[in-house]
PDB file of C-alpha atoms in Angstrom:
ATOM      1  CA  MET A 783     -84.245 174.547  39.873  1.00  0.00           C
ATOM      2  CA  ALA A 784     -84.605 171.346  39.774  1.00  0.00           C
ATOM      3  CA  VAL A 785     -87.864 168.680  39.243  1.00  0.00           C
ATOM      4  CA  SER A 786     -87.857 165.531  40.798  1.00  0.00           C
ATOM      5  CA  GLY A 787     -89.036 162.728  38.711  1.00  0.00           C
ATOM      6  CA  ALA A 788     -92.240 161.381  39.590  1.00  0.00           C
ATOM      7  CA  SER A 789     -91.764 158.114  40.148  1.00  0.00           C
ATOM      8  CA  GLY A 790     -90.517 158.544  42.951  1.00  0.00           C
ATOM      9  CA  SER A 791     -87.263 157.270  41.933  1.00  0.00           C
ATOM     10  CA  GLY A 792     -85.601 159.945  44.102  1.00  0.00           C
ATOM     11  CA  GLN A 793     -83.620 161.644  41.426  1.00  0.00           C
ATOM     12  CA  VAL A 794     -83.363 165.530  40.810  1.00  0.00           C
ATOM     13  CA  ARG A 795     -83.164 166.790  36.937  1.00  0.00           C
ATOM     14  CA  SER A 796     -81.853 170.183  36.858  1.00  0.00           C
ATOM     15  CA  LEU A 797     -83.431 172.775  34.160  1.00  0.00           C
ATOM     16  CA  ASP A 798     -79.787 172.929  32.129  1.00  0.00           C
ATOM     17  CA  THR A 799     -80.461 168.810  32.061  1.00  0.00           C
ATOM     18  CA  LEU A 800     -83.976 169.432  30.950  1.00  0.00           C
ATOM     19  CA  VAL A 801     -83.526 172.460  27.926  1.00  0.00           C
ATOM     20  CA  ARG A 802     -80.634 169.320  26.930  1.00  0.00           C
ATOM     21  CA  LEU A 803     -83.117 166.574  27.273  1.00  0.00           C
ATOM     22  CA  GLY A 804     -85.426 168.609  25.353  1.00  0.00           C
ATOM     23  CA  ARG A 805     -82.965 169.542  22.449  1.00  0.00           C
ATOM     24  CA  GLU A 806     -81.402 166.438  21.597  1.00  0.00           C
ATOM     25  CA  THR A 807     -85.703 165.194  20.906  1.00  0.00           C
ATOM     26  CA  ARG A 808     -85.851 167.226  18.261  1.00  0.00           C
ATOM     27  CA  ALA A 809     -81.501 166.895  17.154  1.00  0.00           C
ATOM     28  CA  PRO A 810     -81.407 165.382  13.510  1.00  0.00           C
ATOM     29  CA  GLY A 811     -81.743 161.371  13.882  1.00  0.00           C
ATOM     30  CA  ALA A 812     -83.807 161.944  17.329  1.00  0.00           C
ATOM     31  CA  GLN A 813     -86.598 159.351  18.059  1.00  0.00           C
ATOM     32  CA  GLY A 814     -89.128 160.232  16.261  1.00  0.00           C
ATOM     33  CA  GLN A 815     -87.089 162.057  13.767  1.00  0.00           C
ATOM     34  CA  PRO A 816     -85.516 161.974   9.996  1.00  0.00           C
ATOM     35  CA  ASP A 817     -82.792 159.802   9.869  1.00  0.00           C
ATOM     36  CA  ALA A 818     -79.160 161.457   9.562  1.00  0.00           C
ATOM     37  CA  ALA A 819     -79.222 160.952   5.940  1.00  0.00           C
ATOM     38  CA  ALA A 820     -81.828 163.163   5.351  1.00  0.00           C
ATOM     39  CA  ALA A 821     -81.081 165.198   7.889  1.00  0.00           C
ATOM     40  CA  PRO A 822     -80.040 168.747   6.697  1.00  0.00           C
ATOM     41  CA  CYS A 823     -75.892 169.607   6.828  1.00  0.00           C
ATOM     42  CA  ARG A 824     -74.085 169.937   9.802  1.00  0.00           C
ATOM     43  CA  LEU A 825     -70.508 171.702  10.244  1.00  0.00           C
ATOM     44  CA  ALA A 826     -67.601 169.460   9.996  1.00  0.00           C
ATOM     45  CA  LEU A 827     -65.141 170.702  12.640  1.00  0.00           C
ATOM     46  CA  PRO A 828     -61.514 169.479  11.619  1.00  0.00           C
ATOM     47  CA  ASP A 829     -59.492 166.913  12.043  1.00  0.00           C
ATOM     48  CA  GLY A 830     -57.495 166.864  15.663  1.00  0.00           C
ATOM     49  CA  MET A 831     -60.513 168.969  17.000  1.00  0.00           C
ATOM     50  CA  THR A 832     -62.012 168.483  20.413  1.00  0.00           C
ATOM     51  CA  VAL A 833     -65.450 169.317  21.601  1.00  0.00           C
ATOM     52  CA  PRO A 834     -65.474 168.738  25.287  1.00  0.00           C
ATOM     53  CA  LEU A 835     -68.172 171.275  25.649  1.00  0.00           C
ATOM     54  CA  GLY A 836     -70.235 170.270  22.798  1.00  0.00           C
ATOM     55  CA  CYS A 837     -71.120 172.117  19.465  1.00  0.00           C
ATOM     56  CA  ASP A 838     -73.311 174.696  18.651  1.00  0.00           C
ATOM     57  CA  ALA A 839     -73.077 178.105  15.904  1.00  0.00           C
ATOM     58  CA  VAL A 840     -73.636 181.166  15.070  1.00  0.00           C
ATOM     59  CA  ALA A 841     -74.269 183.091  11.826  1.00  0.00           C
ATOM     60  CA  ALA A 842     -74.176 186.858  10.677  1.00  0.00           C
ATOM     61  CA  PRO A 843     -74.167 188.062   7.454  1.00  0.00           C
ATOM     62  CA  ALA A 844     -70.652 187.941   5.673  1.00  0.00           C
ATOM     63  CA  GLY A 845     -70.469 191.719   5.745  1.00  0.00           C
ATOM     64  CA  PHE A 846     -70.901 192.145   9.850  1.00  0.00           C
ATOM     65  CA  GLY A 847     -67.804 189.192   9.917  1.00  0.00           C
ATOM     66  CA  PRO A 848     -64.643 191.328   9.130  1.00  0.00           C
ATOM     67  CA  GLN A 849     -65.773 193.880  11.697  1.00  0.00           C
ATOM     68  CA  LEU A 850     -66.623 191.149  14.317  1.00  0.00           C
ATOM     69  CA  LEU A 851     -63.081 189.819  14.094  1.00  0.00           C
ATOM     70  CA  PRO A 852     -60.841 192.993  15.939  1.00  0.00           C
ATOM     71  CA  ARG A 853     -63.174 192.915  18.336  1.00  0.00           C
ATOM     72  CA  LEU A 854     -63.649 189.734  19.925  1.00  0.00           C
ATOM     73  CA  PRO A 855     -60.413 188.217  22.495  1.00  0.00           C
ATOM     74  CA  ARG A 856     -59.822 184.479  20.487  1.00  0.00           C
ATOM     75  CA  VAL A 857     -61.855 183.445  17.655  1.00  0.00           C
ATOM     76  CA  GLY A 858     -62.611 179.694  16.583  1.00  0.00           C
ATOM     77  CA  CYS A 859     -62.836 178.265  14.039  1.00  0.00           C
ATOM     78  CA  VAL A 860     -64.917 180.311  11.626  1.00  0.00           C
ATOM     79  CA  TYR A 861     -66.358 178.823   8.245  1.00  0.00           C
ATOM     80  CA  ALA A 862     -67.862 181.295   5.111  1.00  0.00           C
ATOM     81  CA  ASP A 863     -70.092 181.222   2.291  1.00  0.00           C
ATOM     82  CA  ALA A 864     -70.739 184.488   0.120  1.00  0.00           C
ATOM     83  CA  SER A 865     -73.465 185.462   2.135  1.00  0.00           C
ATOM     84  CA  THR A 866     -73.033 184.133   5.640  1.00  0.00           C
ATOM     85  CA  TRP A 867     -70.250 183.630   8.067  1.00  0.00           C
ATOM     86  CA  TRP A 868     -70.645 180.539  10.909  1.00  0.00           C
ATOM     87  CA  TRP A 869     -68.831 180.650  14.010  1.00  0.00           C
ATOM     88  CA  ILE A 870     -68.570 177.858  16.582  1.00  0.00           C
ATOM     89  CA  VAL A 871     -69.594 178.092  20.035  1.00  0.00           C
ATOM     90  CA  PRO A 872     -69.942 175.750  23.194  1.00  0.00           C
ATOM     91  CA  ALA A 873     -73.830 173.961  23.252  1.00  0.00           C
ATOM     92  CA  ASP A 874     -75.894 176.160  24.586  1.00  0.00           C
ATOM     93  CA  SER A 875     -74.815 179.026  24.410  1.00  0.00           C
ATOM     94  CA  ASP A 876     -78.270 179.782  23.413  1.00  0.00           C
ATOM     95  CA  TYR A 877     -79.534 179.217  27.068  1.00  0.00           C
ATOM     96  CA  ALA A 878     -80.698 182.736  28.451  1.00  0.00           C
ATOM     97  CA  LEU A 879     -79.681 184.982  25.410  1.00  0.00           C
ATOM     98  CA  GLN A 880     -81.601 186.391  22.974  1.00  0.00           C
ATOM     99  CA  TRP A 881     -79.100 186.363  19.739  1.00  0.00           C
ATOM    100  CA  PRO A 882     -79.407 189.830  18.049  1.00  0.00           C
ATOM    101  CA  ALA A 883     -81.127 189.808  14.237  1.00  0.00           C
ATOM    102  CA  PRO A 884     -79.976 189.176  11.950  1.00  0.00           C
ATOM    103  CA  ALA A 885     -77.838 186.373  13.675  1.00  0.00           C
ATOM    104  CA  LEU A 886     -78.981 183.151  13.254  1.00  0.00           C
ATOM    105  CA  TYR A 887     -78.429 180.017  16.235  1.00  0.00           C
ATOM    106  CA  ALA A 888     -78.073 176.142  14.905  1.00  0.00           C
ATOM    107  CA  THR A 889     -78.390 173.867  17.670  1.00  0.00           C
ATOM    108  CA  GLY A 890     -75.516 171.031  17.182  1.00  0.00           C
ATOM    109  CA  ALA A 891     -73.953 173.040  14.357  1.00  0.00           C
ATOM    110  CA  VAL A 892     -76.943 172.216  11.806  1.00  0.00           C
ATOM    111  CA  LEU A 893     -77.082 174.437   8.614  1.00  0.00           C
ATOM    112  CA  PRO A 894     -80.678 175.205   7.877  1.00  0.00           C
ATOM    113  CA  ASP A 895     -81.819 174.042   4.416  1.00  0.00           C
ATOM    114  CA  GLY A 896     -82.104 174.788   1.425  1.00  0.00           C
ATOM    115  CA  ARG A 897     -78.626 176.976   1.944  1.00  0.00           C
ATOM    116  CA  PRO A 898     -78.598 179.608  -1.909  1.00  0.00           C
ATOM    117  CA  ASP A 899     -74.590 179.280  -1.665  1.00  0.00           C
ATOM    118  CA  GLY A 900     -73.757 175.603  -1.067  1.00  0.00           C
ATOM    119  CA  LEU A 901     -71.959 174.612   2.046  1.00  0.00           C
ATOM    120  CA  PRO A 902     -69.233 177.013   4.010  1.00  0.00           C
ATOM    121  CA  THR A 903     -65.735 176.525   4.005  1.00  0.00           C
ATOM    122  CA  LEU A 904     -63.009 176.734   6.596  1.00  0.00           C
ATOM    123  CA  ILE A 905     -61.774 180.360   6.414  1.00  0.00           C
ATOM    124  CA  HIS A 906     -59.963 180.511  10.155  1.00  0.00           C
ATOM    125  CA  ARG A 907     -59.168 177.860  12.516  1.00  0.00           C
ATOM    126  CA  PRO A 908     -57.533 178.370  15.738  1.00  0.00           C
ATOM    127  CA  GLU A 909     -54.257 177.039  16.785  1.00  0.00           C
ATOM    128  CA  GLY A 910     -55.396 174.242  19.386  1.00  0.00           C
ATOM    129  CA  THR A 911     -57.789 171.715  19.127  1.00  0.00           C
ATOM    130  CA  VAL A 912     -60.874 173.603  20.676  1.00  0.00           C
ATOM    131  CA  PRO A 913     -62.882 175.458  18.394  1.00  0.00           C
ATOM    132  CA  TYR A 914     -65.193 177.671  20.397  1.00  0.00           C
ATOM    133  CA  THR A 915     -65.290 181.522  19.991  1.00  0.00           C
ATOM    134  CA  PRO A 916     -66.571 182.728  23.551  1.00  0.00           C
ATOM    135  CA  PRO A 917     -70.211 183.029  23.150  1.00  0.00           C
ATOM    136  CA  ILE A 918     -70.627 186.702  25.207  1.00  0.00           C
ATOM    137  CA  PRO A 919     -67.731 188.535  23.431  1.00  0.00           C
ATOM    138  CA  LEU A 920     -69.116 187.406  20.360  1.00  0.00           C
ATOM    139  CA  TYR A 921     -72.743 188.095  21.342  1.00  0.00           C
ATOM    140  CA  LEU A 922     -71.143 192.033  23.065  1.00  0.00           C
ATOM    141  CA  ALA A 923     -69.783 192.123  19.144  1.00  0.00           C
ATOM    142  CA  LEU A 924     -73.504 191.704  17.404  1.00  0.00           C
ATOM    143  CA  CYS A 925     -75.038 193.509  18.836  1.00  0.00           C
ATOM    144  CA  ARG A 926     -72.087 196.710  18.465  1.00  0.00           C
ATOM    145  CA  VAL A 927     -72.034 195.921  15.050  1.00  0.00           C
ATOM    146  CA  THR A 928     -76.504 195.437  14.769  1.00  0.00           C
ATOM    147  CA  GLY A 929     -76.701 198.590  16.999  1.00  0.00           C
ATOM    148  CA  THR A 930     -78.450 196.220  19.840  1.00  0.00           C
ATOM    149  CA  THR A 931     -78.870 196.655  22.890  1.00  0.00           C
ATOM    150  CA  PRO A 932     -77.875 193.344  25.224  1.00  0.00           C
ATOM    151  CA  ALA A 933     -80.117 191.919  26.269  1.00  0.00           C
ATOM    152  CA  TRP A 934     -79.314 192.203  30.169  1.00  0.00           C
ATOM    153  CA  SER A 935     -79.054 196.145  29.585  1.00  0.00           C
ATOM    154  CA  ARG A 936     -82.763 196.156  28.357  1.00  0.00           C
ATOM    155  CA  PRO A 937     -85.246 198.073  31.331  1.00  0.00           C
ATOM    156  CA  VAL A 938     -87.397 195.772  32.213  1.00  0.00           C
ATOM    157  CA  ASN A 939     -90.959 196.261  32.199  1.00  0.00           C
ATOM    158  CA  VAL A 940     -93.593 195.113  34.720  1.00  0.00           C
TER     159      VAL A 940
END
């Protein structure tokens, strides 16, 4: 699906581009938003890591962390505090995916305000320079440990 500009410039934007533009306007430090100094904390990647696909994070309760690890073909950067494990995934890994509760999706790997446990620490760093855990295996593993049926396997109500 694509949308052409109303100005008649002939520029066409895909749905993916429109979603990304919408997120950029909500990102901390974006025009009309609070400046970066007042913004919530972002998970800091280790030195030498590259993010060619952007960077988001998926949080899960700490008790699920050890259950998820053996179910994943590759584990990227993982951060933890007393109550939560944070998995780094490529940006837009929530596009057309509803992550199962109690997972939390954090666009830009920005942590929510008011973290009672303080800042998470890095507990796993992958070999190489790419920090990502593949999002589909992580999604399926989270569905498994939470007893949630993946969205694409649910009956369609018409």
